[in-house]
Amino acid sequence: TDVSSNADTNDPRFTLANMTNQSGISQSFISGQTDFESFVSTAVTNVSSTSQEGVSFLSATFGAPFILDFRFENALLLSRLALFNDIDSQGLGAFQVFSANDSTFNVLTSLGSFTATTNSIGSFSQVFDFTDTTTQFIRIVGDQINATNTRLQINEIVFEGSLVDEVPEPSVFT
């Protein structure tokens, strides 16, 4: 999964890749292979502090809204996301999820609006059920929990998804 943001710091200690590389959680997850229900009921954050390097994304100093664009390798049927939020007020607060037709994100379809809370150390994810969609492109637009804080920090985001079966070509019978 490739991720970009309007507030990326390019700081190697807190890169966007940390948000999807599963370095901030106790178990691995592979969309379409790992059972989502089992995963969210057992995986916890393994982040020991908000300043721990290499396990979360921390944005540049930036005013909200924060935009996170996810580009998956293939089109997936997506229905939920598990958020392992930060452990303090820099965490994601109110947010919306959108799907897009292509990587320009010019045409967006709203999939839902949500409010997240902080996660404590060793806690389970918060799971958000959005409108099912088949796409390769997801955008999250949100604010940090404390509006006076000008940074956003997220430990991990995992999407429940499955590969879309290709429609077979009709057979020709002779």
PDB file of C-alpha atoms in Angstrom:
ATOM      1  CA  THR A   1       0.000   0.000   0.000  1.00  0.00           C
ATOM      2  CA  ASP A   2       1.374   3.373  -1.015  1.00  0.00           C
ATOM      3  CA  VAL A   3       0.402   6.361   1.169  1.00  0.00           C
ATOM      4  CA  SER A   4       0.786  10.082   0.568  1.00  0.00           C
ATOM      5  CA  SER A   5      -0.272  13.098   2.623  1.00  0.00           C
ATOM      6  CA  ASN A   6      -0.565  16.857   2.396  1.00  0.00           C
ATOM      7  CA  ALA A   7       1.398  17.004   5.676  1.00  0.00           C
ATOM      8  CA  ASP A   8       4.222  14.494   5.171  1.00  0.00           C
ATOM      9  CA  THR A   9       7.374  15.430   7.066  1.00  0.00           C
ATOM     10  CA  ASN A  10       9.704  13.122   5.148  1.00  0.00           C
ATOM     11  CA  ASP A  11      11.223  12.513   8.597  1.00  0.00           C
ATOM     12  CA  PRO A  12      12.793   9.023   8.485  1.00  0.00           C
ATOM     13  CA  ARG A  13      11.879   8.457  12.138  1.00  0.00           C
ATOM     14  CA  PHE A  14       8.126   8.979  11.573  1.00  0.00           C
ATOM     15  CA  THR A  15       7.458   8.221   7.882  1.00  0.00           C
ATOM     16  CA  LEU A  16       4.093   7.642   6.260  1.00  0.00           C
ATOM     17  CA  ALA A  17       5.213   4.066   5.574  1.00  0.00           C
ATOM     18  CA  ASN A  18       5.110   3.409   9.330  1.00  0.00           C
ATOM     19  CA  MET A  19       1.335   3.827   9.186  1.00  0.00           C
ATOM     20  CA  THR A  20       0.925   0.740   6.972  1.00  0.00           C
ATOM     21  CA  ASN A  21       4.052  -1.355   7.585  1.00  0.00           C
ATOM     22  CA  GLN A  22       2.648  -2.866  10.804  1.00  0.00           C
ATOM     23  CA  SER A  23       5.654  -1.817  12.875  1.00  0.00           C
ATOM     24  CA  GLY A  24       3.314  -0.262  15.449  1.00  0.00           C
ATOM     25  CA  ILE A  25       1.180  -3.349  16.127  1.00  0.00           C
ATOM     26  CA  SER A  26       1.707  -6.763  17.672  1.00  0.00           C
ATOM     27  CA  GLN A  27       0.691  -8.909  14.669  1.00  0.00           C
ATOM     28  CA  SER A  28       0.926  -8.936  10.897  1.00  0.00           C
ATOM     29  CA  PHE A  29      -2.111  -8.492   8.693  1.00  0.00           C
ATOM     30  CA  ILE A  30      -2.438  -9.354   5.001  1.00  0.00           C
ATOM     31  CA  SER A  31      -5.642  -8.097   3.405  1.00  0.00           C
ATOM     32  CA  GLY A  32      -7.561 -10.955   1.823  1.00  0.00           C
ATOM     33  CA  GLN A  33      -5.534 -13.596   3.710  1.00  0.00           C
ATOM     34  CA  THR A  34      -5.686 -12.743   7.407  1.00  0.00           C
ATOM     35  CA  ASP A  35      -9.109 -13.030   9.033  1.00  0.00           C
ATOM     36  CA  PHE A  36     -10.035  -9.434   9.916  1.00  0.00           C
ATOM     37  CA  GLU A  37     -12.251 -10.345  12.901  1.00  0.00           C
ATOM     38  CA  SER A  38      -9.547 -12.491  14.487  1.00  0.00           C
ATOM     39  CA  PHE A  39      -6.941  -9.841  13.824  1.00  0.00           C
ATOM     40  CA  VAL A  40      -8.838  -6.923  15.396  1.00  0.00           C
ATOM     41  CA  SER A  41      -9.750  -9.022  18.422  1.00  0.00           C
ATOM     42  CA  THR A  42      -6.120  -9.930  19.182  1.00  0.00           C
ATOM     43  CA  ALA A  43      -3.741  -7.331  17.684  1.00  0.00           C
ATOM     44  CA  VAL A  44      -2.691  -4.464  19.938  1.00  0.00           C
ATOM     45  CA  THR A  45      -0.461  -1.420  19.666  1.00  0.00           C
ATOM     46  CA  ASN A  46       3.118  -2.105  20.620  1.00  0.00           C
ATOM     47  CA  VAL A  47       4.025   1.567  20.802  1.00  0.00           C
ATOM     48  CA  SER A  48       5.553   2.455  24.155  1.00  0.00           C
ATOM     49  CA  SER A  49       5.393   6.249  23.828  1.00  0.00           C
ATOM     50  CA  THR A  50       4.286   8.944  21.433  1.00  0.00           C
ATOM     51  CA  SER A  51       7.961   9.768  20.753  1.00  0.00           C
ATOM     52  CA  GLN A  52       9.027   6.185  19.943  1.00  0.00           C
ATOM     53  CA  GLU A  53      10.718   6.296  16.548  1.00  0.00           C
ATOM     54  CA  GLY A  54      10.032   3.949  13.636  1.00  0.00           C
ATOM     55  CA  VAL A  55       6.531   2.802  14.576  1.00  0.00           C
ATOM     56  CA  SER A  56       4.148   5.623  13.637  1.00  0.00           C
ATOM     57  CA  PHE A  57       3.510   8.481  11.233  1.00  0.00           C
ATOM     58  CA  LEU A  58       3.917  11.995  12.609  1.00  0.00           C
ATOM     59  CA  SER A  59       2.926  14.846  10.314  1.00  0.00           C
ATOM     60  CA  ALA A  60       4.647  18.120   9.723  1.00  0.00           C
ATOM     61  CA  THR A  61       3.348  21.093  11.673  1.00  0.00           C
ATOM     62  CA  PHE A  62       0.249  21.776   9.630  1.00  0.00           C
ATOM     63  CA  GLY A  63      -3.285  23.037  10.071  1.00  0.00           C
ATOM     64  CA  ALA A  64      -6.135  20.596   9.530  1.00  0.00           C
ATOM     65  CA  PRO A  65      -7.631  19.083   7.507  1.00  0.00           C
ATOM     66  CA  PHE A  66      -5.045  16.365   7.085  1.00  0.00           C
ATOM     67  CA  ILE A  67      -5.339  14.293   3.910  1.00  0.00           C
ATOM     68  CA  LEU A  68      -4.129  10.690   3.672  1.00  0.00           C
ATOM     69  CA  ASP A  69      -4.292   9.034   0.238  1.00  0.00           C
ATOM     70  CA  PHE A  70      -3.954   5.250   0.016  1.00  0.00           C
ATOM     71  CA  ARG A  71      -3.153   3.504  -3.281  1.00  0.00           C
ATOM     72  CA  PHE A  72      -3.530  -0.270  -3.287  1.00  0.00           C
ATOM     73  CA  GLU A  73      -1.710  -2.511  -5.747  1.00  0.00           C
ATOM     74  CA  ASN A  74      -4.994  -3.917  -7.069  1.00  0.00           C
ATOM     75  CA  ALA A  75      -8.672  -3.038  -6.909  1.00  0.00           C
ATOM     76  CA  LEU A  76     -10.085  -4.381  -3.645  1.00  0.00           C
ATOM     77  CA  LEU A  77     -13.545  -4.791  -2.177  1.00  0.00           C
ATOM     78  CA  LEU A  78     -13.133  -2.695   0.997  1.00  0.00           C
ATOM     79  CA  SER A  79     -15.599  -2.389   3.867  1.00  0.00           C
ATOM     80  CA  ARG A  80     -13.830  -1.500   7.131  1.00  0.00           C
ATOM     81  CA  LEU A  81     -10.690  -0.058   8.564  1.00  0.00           C
ATOM     82  CA  ALA A  82      -8.921  -0.707  11.833  1.00  0.00           C
ATOM     83  CA  LEU A  83      -7.256   2.365  13.303  1.00  0.00           C
ATOM     84  CA  PHE A  84      -4.472   2.045  15.851  1.00  0.00           C
ATOM     85  CA  ASN A  85      -4.522   5.698  16.830  1.00  0.00           C
ATOM     86  CA  ASP A  86      -1.903   7.707  18.678  1.00  0.00           C
ATOM     87  CA  ILE A  87      -1.915   7.645  22.460  1.00  0.00           C
ATOM     88  CA  ASP A  88      -2.442  11.393  22.933  1.00  0.00           C
ATOM     89  CA  SER A  89      -4.134  14.449  21.450  1.00  0.00           C
ATOM     90  CA  GLN A  90      -2.185  14.284  18.175  1.00  0.00           C
ATOM     91  CA  GLY A  91      -4.293  11.268  17.187  1.00  0.00           C
ATOM     92  CA  LEU A  92      -6.884  11.293  14.420  1.00  0.00           C
ATOM     93  CA  GLY A  93     -10.224  12.724  15.626  1.00  0.00           C
ATOM     94  CA  ALA A  94     -13.145  13.450  13.290  1.00  0.00           C
ATOM     95  CA  PHE A  95     -12.575  12.053   9.805  1.00  0.00           C
ATOM     96  CA  GLN A  96     -14.240  11.096   6.536  1.00  0.00           C
ATOM     97  CA  VAL A  97     -13.429   8.202   4.211  1.00  0.00           C
ATOM     98  CA  PHE A  98     -13.733   8.532   0.431  1.00  0.00           C
ATOM     99  CA  SER A  99     -13.102   6.285  -2.547  1.00  0.00           C
ATOM    100  CA  ALA A 100     -11.719   7.649  -5.806  1.00  0.00           C
ATOM    101  CA  ASN A 101     -11.872   6.543  -9.425  1.00  0.00           C
ATOM    102  CA  ASP A 102      -8.165   7.057 -10.019  1.00  0.00           C
ATOM    103  CA  SER A 103      -4.939   8.312  -8.479  1.00  0.00           C
ATOM    104  CA  THR A 104      -5.762  11.983  -9.116  1.00  0.00           C
ATOM    105  CA  PHE A 105      -8.475  11.844  -6.416  1.00  0.00           C
ATOM    106  CA  ASN A 106     -10.443  14.420  -8.435  1.00  0.00           C
ATOM    107  CA  VAL A 107     -13.735  12.484  -8.198  1.00  0.00           C
ATOM    108  CA  LEU A 108     -14.539  11.331  -4.658  1.00  0.00           C
ATOM    109  CA  THR A 109     -17.381   9.204  -3.297  1.00  0.00           C
ATOM    110  CA  SER A 110     -18.132   9.552   0.411  1.00  0.00           C
ATOM    111  CA  LEU A 111     -18.043   6.261   2.316  1.00  0.00           C
ATOM    112  CA  GLY A 112     -18.786   7.647   5.781  1.00  0.00           C
ATOM    113  CA  SER A 113     -17.913  10.074   8.573  1.00  0.00           C
ATOM    114  CA  PHE A 114     -16.439   8.945  11.887  1.00  0.00           C
ATOM    115  CA  THR A 115     -14.894  10.079  15.161  1.00  0.00           C
ATOM    116  CA  ALA A 116     -11.877   8.321  16.659  1.00  0.00           C
ATOM    117  CA  THR A 117     -10.457   8.524  20.157  1.00  0.00           C
ATOM    118  CA  THR A 118      -6.938   8.057  21.468  1.00  0.00           C
ATOM    119  CA  ASN A 119      -5.596   4.565  21.966  1.00  0.00           C
ATOM    120  CA  SER A 120      -3.773   3.600  25.129  1.00  0.00           C
ATOM    121  CA  ILE A 121      -0.535   1.620  25.043  1.00  0.00           C
ATOM    122  CA  GLY A 122      -1.318  -2.053  24.389  1.00  0.00           C
ATOM    123  CA  SER A 123      -4.898  -1.381  23.258  1.00  0.00           C
ATOM    124  CA  PHE A 124      -6.955  -2.891  20.455  1.00  0.00           C
ATOM    125  CA  SER A 125      -7.814  -0.950  17.323  1.00  0.00           C
ATOM    126  CA  GLN A 126     -10.920   1.093  16.704  1.00  0.00           C
ATOM    127  CA  VAL A 127     -12.881  -0.444  13.828  1.00  0.00           C
ATOM    128  CA  PHE A 128     -14.898   1.738  11.466  1.00  0.00           C
ATOM    129  CA  ASP A 129     -17.432   0.200   9.086  1.00  0.00           C
ATOM    130  CA  PHE A 130     -17.878   2.267   5.930  1.00  0.00           C
ATOM    131  CA  THR A 131     -19.954   1.813   2.768  1.00  0.00           C
ATOM    132  CA  ASP A 132     -18.583  -1.157   0.825  1.00  0.00           C
ATOM    133  CA  THR A 133     -16.620  -0.095  -2.214  1.00  0.00           C
ATOM    134  CA  THR A 134     -14.480  -1.628  -4.907  1.00  0.00           C
ATOM    135  CA  THR A 135     -11.514   0.619  -5.531  1.00  0.00           C
ATOM    136  CA  GLN A 136      -7.771   0.944  -5.640  1.00  0.00           C
ATOM    137  CA  PHE A 137      -7.818   4.434  -4.096  1.00  0.00           C
ATOM    138  CA  ILE A 138      -8.968   5.582  -0.617  1.00  0.00           C
ATOM    139  CA  ARG A 139      -8.728   9.079   0.867  1.00  0.00           C
ATOM    140  CA  ILE A 140      -9.070   9.927   4.551  1.00  0.00           C
ATOM    141  CA  VAL A 141      -9.665  13.578   5.438  1.00  0.00           C
ATOM    142  CA  GLY A 142      -9.530  14.406   9.128  1.00  0.00           C
ATOM    143  CA  ASP A 143      -8.568  16.520  12.079  1.00  0.00           C
ATOM    144  CA  GLN A 144      -6.451  15.778  15.093  1.00  0.00           C
ATOM    145  CA  ILE A 145      -8.294  15.188  18.394  1.00  0.00           C
ATOM    146  CA  ASN A 146      -7.046  18.419  19.963  1.00  0.00           C
ATOM    147  CA  ALA A 147      -7.591  21.259  17.475  1.00  0.00           C
ATOM    148  CA  THR A 148      -4.873  23.362  19.097  1.00  0.00           C
ATOM    149  CA  ASN A 149      -2.308  20.707  18.234  1.00  0.00           C
ATOM    150  CA  THR A 150      -0.900  21.280  14.741  1.00  0.00           C
ATOM    151  CA  ARG A 151       0.381  17.745  14.109  1.00  0.00           C
ATOM    152  CA  LEU A 152      -1.227  14.376  13.393  1.00  0.00           C
ATOM    153  CA  GLN A 153       0.147  11.045  14.621  1.00  0.00           C
ATOM    154  CA  ILE A 154      -1.191   7.591  13.726  1.00  0.00           C
ATOM    155  CA  ASN A 155       0.365   4.244  14.642  1.00  0.00           C
ATOM    156  CA  GLU A 156      -1.250   1.981  12.023  1.00  0.00           C
ATOM    157  CA  ILE A 157      -4.231   1.741   9.670  1.00  0.00           C
ATOM    158  CA  VAL A 158      -5.378  -1.622   8.313  1.00  0.00           C
ATOM    159  CA  PHE A 159      -8.139  -2.073   5.735  1.00  0.00           C
ATOM    160  CA  GLU A 160     -10.397  -5.103   5.491  1.00  0.00           C
ATOM    161  CA  GLY A 161     -10.405  -5.997   1.840  1.00  0.00           C
ATOM    162  CA  SER A 162     -10.493  -8.806  -0.645  1.00  0.00           C
ATOM    163  CA  LEU A 163      -9.309  -9.027  -4.207  1.00  0.00           C
ATOM    164  CA  VAL A 164     -12.022  -8.525  -6.764  1.00  0.00           C
ATOM    165  CA  ASP A 165     -12.534 -11.635  -8.867  1.00  0.00           C
ATOM    166  CA  GLU A 166     -12.089 -10.971 -12.515  1.00  0.00           C
ATOM    167  CA  VAL A 167     -15.080 -11.788 -14.677  1.00  0.00           C
ATOM    168  CA  PRO A 168     -14.122 -14.701 -16.921  1.00  0.00           C
ATOM    169  CA  GLU A 169     -14.344 -14.323 -20.662  1.00  0.00           C
ATOM    170  CA  PRO A 170     -17.358 -16.116 -22.131  1.00  0.00           C
ATOM    171  CA  SER A 171     -16.467 -19.459 -23.638  1.00  0.00           C
ATOM    172  CA  VAL A 172     -17.176 -20.197 -27.263  1.00  0.00           C
ATOM    173  CA  PHE A 173     -18.719 -23.607 -27.798  1.00  0.00           C
ATOM    174  CA  THR A 174     -18.382 -25.327 -31.134  1.00  0.00           C
TER     175      THR A 174
END
